[in-house]
JSON list of C-alpha atoms in Angstrom, two decimals:
[
{"chain": "P", "resi": 296, "resn": "UNK", "atom": "CA", "xyz": [94.28, 15.98, 189.74]},
{"chain": "P", "resi": 297, "resn": "UNK", "atom": "CA", "xyz": [98.31, 16.69, 189.44]},
{"chain": "P", "resi": 298, "resn": "UNK", "atom": "CA", "xyz": [98.74, 18.47, 186.76]},
{"chain": "P", "resi": 299, "resn": "UNK", "atom": "CA", "xyz": [96.23, 21.40, 184.76]},
{"chain": "P", "resi": 300, "resn": "UNK", "atom": "CA", "xyz": [96.52, 19.61, 180.57]},
{"chain": "P", "resi": 301, "resn": "UNK", "atom": "CA", "xyz": [97.34, 16.23, 179.10]},
{"chain": "P", "resi": 302, "resn": "UNK", "atom": "CA", "xyz": [98.64, 15.66, 176.31]},
{"chain": "P", "resi": 303, "resn": "UNK", "atom": "CA", "xyz": [98.25, 12.73, 173.84]},
{"chain": "P", "resi": 304, "resn": "UNK", "atom": "CA", "xyz": [99.87, 11.24, 170.98]},
{"chain": "P", "resi": 305, "resn": "UNK", "atom": "CA", "xyz": [99.65, 8.48, 168.61]},
{"chain": "P", "resi": 306, "resn": "UNK", "atom": "CA", "xyz": [103.31, 6.74, 166.46]},
{"chain": "P", "resi": 307, "resn": "UNK", "atom": "CA", "xyz": [104.65, 4.83, 164.46]},
{"chain": "P", "resi": 308, "resn": "UNK", "atom": "CA", "xyz": [107.84, 3.04, 165.56]},
{"chain": "P", "resi": 309, "resn": "UNK", "atom": "CA", "xyz": [110.03, 0.36, 165.23]},
{"chain": "P", "resi": 310, "resn": "UNK", "atom": "CA", "xyz": [107.55, -2.66, 166.59]},
{"chain": "P", "resi": 311, "resn": "UNK", "atom": "CA", "xyz": [104.42, -1.47, 166.78]},
{"chain": "P", "resi": 312, "resn": "UNK", "atom": "CA", "xyz": [102.56, 2.35, 167.56]},
{"chain": "P", "resi": 313, "resn": "UNK", "atom": "CA", "xyz": [103.14, 4.57, 170.25]},
{"chain": "P", "resi": 314, "resn": "UNK", "atom": "CA", "xyz": [100.45, 5.50, 172.72]},
{"chain": "P", "resi": 315, "resn": "UNK", "atom": "CA", "xyz": [102.10, 8.52, 175.03]},
{"chain": "P", "resi": 316, "resn": "UNK", "atom": "CA", "xyz": [99.97, 10.04, 177.34]},
{"chain": "P", "resi": 317, "resn": "UNK", "atom": "CA", "xyz": [101.96, 13.32, 178.47]},
{"chain": "P", "resi": 318, "resn": "UNK", "atom": "CA", "xyz": [101.31, 15.45, 181.58]},
{"chain": "P", "resi": 319, "resn": "UNK", "atom": "CA", "xyz": [102.37, 18.73, 183.77]},
{"chain": "P", "resi": 320, "resn": "UNK", "atom": "CA", "xyz": [102.08, 17.73, 186.30]},
{"chain": "P", "resi": 321, "resn": "UNK", "atom": "CA", "xyz": [105.10, 17.59, 189.28]},
{"chain": "P", "resi": 322, "resn": "UNK", "atom": "CA", "xyz": [105.65, 13.52, 188.64]},
{"chain": "P", "resi": 323, "resn": "UNK", "atom": "CA", "xyz": [106.75, 11.18, 189.88]},
{"chain": "P", "resi": 324, "resn": "UNK", "atom": "CA", "xyz": [110.71, 10.51, 192.19]},
{"chain": "P", "resi": 325, "resn": "UNK", "atom": "CA", "xyz": [112.65, 8.32, 189.57]},
{"chain": "P", "resi": 326, "resn": "UNK", "atom": "CA", "xyz": [112.95, 5.40, 192.31]},
{"chain": "P", "resi": 327, "resn": "UNK", "atom": "CA", "xyz": [108.51, 5.04, 193.35]},
{"chain": "P", "resi": 328, "resn": "UNK", "atom": "CA", "xyz": [107.94, 4.62, 189.37]},
{"chain": "P", "resi": 329, "resn": "UNK", "atom": "CA", "xyz": [107.79, 1.06, 189.97]},
{"chain": "P", "resi": 330, "resn": "UNK", "atom": "CA", "xyz": [106.19, 1.21, 192.83]},
{"chain": "P", "resi": 331, "resn": "UNK", "atom": "CA", "xyz": [103.89, 2.80, 191.20]},
{"chain": "P", "resi": 332, "resn": "UNK", "atom": "CA", "xyz": [102.38, -0.07, 189.68]},
{"chain": "P", "resi": 333, "resn": "UNK", "atom": "CA", "xyz": [101.82, -2.11, 192.41]},
{"chain": "P", "resi": 334, "resn": "UNK", "atom": "CA", "xyz": [98.64, -3.05, 193.94]},
{"chain": "P", "resi": 335, "resn": "UNK", "atom": "CA", "xyz": [97.15, -1.24, 196.80]},
{"chain": "P", "resi": 336, "resn": "UNK", "atom": "CA", "xyz": [99.74, 1.52, 196.33]},
{"chain": "P", "resi": 337, "resn": "UNK", "atom": "CA", "xyz": [99.01, 5.24, 196.79]},
{"chain": "P", "resi": 338, "resn": "UNK", "atom": "CA", "xyz": [102.08, 7.43, 196.18]},
{"chain": "P", "resi": 339, "resn": "UNK", "atom": "CA", "xyz": [100.28, 10.92, 196.97]},
{"chain": "P", "resi": 340, "resn": "UNK", "atom": "CA", "xyz": [100.42, 9.68, 200.84]},
{"chain": "P", "resi": 341, "resn": "UNK", "atom": "CA", "xyz": [97.06, 10.03, 201.47]},
{"chain": "P", "resi": 342, "resn": "UNK", "atom": "CA", "xyz": [95.09, 5.96, 202.54]},
{"chain": "P", "resi": 343, "resn": "UNK", "atom": "CA", "xyz": [94.13, 4.69, 199.70]},
{"chain": "P", "resi": 344, "resn": "UNK", "atom": "CA", "xyz": [90.20, 5.67, 200.67]},
{"chain": "P", "resi": 345, "resn": "UNK", "atom": "CA", "xyz": [87.44, 7.70, 199.50]},
{"chain": "P", "resi": 346, "resn": "UNK", "atom": "CA", "xyz": [89.38, 8.80, 196.24]},
{"chain": "P", "resi": 347, "resn": "UNK", "atom": "CA", "xyz": [90.91, 5.22, 194.87]},
{"chain": "P", "resi": 348, "resn": "UNK", "atom": "CA", "xyz": [91.84, 2.64, 195.90]},
{"chain": "P", "resi": 349, "resn": "UNK", "atom": "CA", "xyz": [95.62, 2.10, 194.42]},
{"chain": "P", "resi": 350, "resn": "UNK", "atom": "CA", "xyz": [94.38, -0.61, 191.80]},
{"chain": "P", "resi": 351, "resn": "UNK", "atom": "CA", "xyz": [94.40, 1.38, 188.01]},
{"chain": "P", "resi": 352, "resn": "UNK", "atom": "CA", "xyz": [97.94, 1.71, 187.25]},
{"chain": "P", "resi": 353, "resn": "UNK", "atom": "CA", "xyz": [98.73, -2.01, 188.35]},
{"chain": "P", "resi": 354, "resn": "UNK", "atom": "CA", "xyz": [95.20, -3.20, 186.21]},
{"chain": "P", "resi": 355, "resn": "UNK", "atom": "CA", "xyz": [96.70, -1.64, 183.02]},
{"chain": "P", "resi": 356, "resn": "UNK", "atom": "CA", "xyz": [99.76, -2.82, 183.37]},
{"chain": "P", "resi": 357, "resn": "UNK", "atom": "CA", "xyz": [98.35, -6.46, 183.73]},
{"chain": "P", "resi": 358, "resn": "UNK", "atom": "CA", "xyz": [95.91, -6.02, 181.27]},
{"chain": "P", "resi": 359, "resn": "UNK", "atom": "CA", "xyz": [98.15, -4.77, 178.32]},
{"chain": "P", "resi": 360, "resn": "UNK", "atom": "CA", "xyz": [101.03, -7.05, 179.22]},
{"chain": "P", "resi": 361, "resn": "UNK", "atom": "CA", "xyz": [97.85, -9.64, 178.21]},
{"chain": "P", "resi": 362, "resn": "UNK", "atom": "CA", "xyz": [97.78, -7.87, 174.98]},
{"chain": "P", "resi": 363, "resn": "UNK", "atom": "CA", "xyz": [101.63, -8.56, 174.17]},
{"chain": "P", "resi": 364, "resn": "UNK", "atom": "CA", "xyz": [101.38, -4.34, 174.96]},
{"chain": "P", "resi": 365, "resn": "UNK", "atom": "CA", "xyz": [103.81, -2.50, 177.25]},
{"chain": "P", "resi": 366, "resn": "UNK", "atom": "CA", "xyz": [102.94, 0.40, 179.48]},
{"chain": "P", "resi": 367, "resn": "UNK", "atom": "CA", "xyz": [105.58, 3.08, 181.13]},
{"chain": "P", "resi": 368, "resn": "UNK", "atom": "CA", "xyz": [106.09, 5.48, 182.60]},
{"chain": "P", "resi": 369, "resn": "UNK", "atom": "CA", "xyz": [109.32, 8.43, 182.94]},
{"chain": "P", "resi": 370, "resn": "UNK", "atom": "CA", "xyz": [109.63, 11.43, 184.02]},
{"chain": "P", "resi": 371, "resn": "UNK", "atom": "CA", "xyz": [109.65, 14.05, 181.29]},
{"chain": "P", "resi": 372, "resn": "UNK", "atom": "CA", "xyz": [112.37, 16.12, 180.76]},
{"chain": "P", "resi": 373, "resn": "UNK", "atom": "CA", "xyz": [110.62, 19.88, 181.20]},
{"chain": "P", "resi": 374, "resn": "UNK", "atom": "CA", "xyz": [108.72, 19.07, 183.23]},
{"chain": "P", "resi": 375, "resn": "UNK", "atom": "CA", "xyz": [105.58, 15.98, 184.36]},
{"chain": "P", "resi": 376, "resn": "UNK", "atom": "CA", "xyz": [105.21, 12.80, 183.60]},
{"chain": "P", "resi": 377, "resn": "UNK", "atom": "CA", "xyz": [105.06, 10.19, 180.19]},
{"chain": "P", "resi": 378, "resn": "UNK", "atom": "CA", "xyz": [102.77, 7.05, 180.58]},
{"chain": "P", "resi": 379, "resn": "UNK", "atom": "CA", "xyz": [103.45, 4.58, 177.22]},
{"chain": "P", "resi": 380, "resn": "UNK", "atom": "CA", "xyz": [102.04, 2.28, 176.16]},
{"chain": "P", "resi": 381, "resn": "UNK", "atom": "CA", "xyz": [103.78, 0.28, 172.85]},
{"chain": "P", "resi": 382, "resn": "UNK", "atom": "CA", "xyz": [101.38, -2.34, 171.17]},
{"chain": "P", "resi": 383, "resn": "UNK", "atom": "CA", "xyz": [102.36, -4.30, 169.00]},
{"chain": "P", "resi": 384, "resn": "UNK", "atom": "CA", "xyz": [101.94, -4.83, 165.29]},
{"chain": "P", "resi": 385, "resn": "UNK", "atom": "CA", "xyz": [98.30, -5.97, 164.46]}
]
């Protein structure tokens, strides 16, 4: 909805494996990145009806943390957003 393409990469890193999903959308204002993980929050300004409830990122981060992983969002220097999931070793 906010971008046209997405790229998925999986690379080994110190302490585990990193799964990154990059897109070419507009990104998120830096001051709102942590807010995006709050339940019932939708950053596009529309009410939480019909197109989703604003729970996806909150649930994803909770599940990641319960598994010992870490989920973050960051704006890419070249534009777009990166969702990064750092998975611990098995």
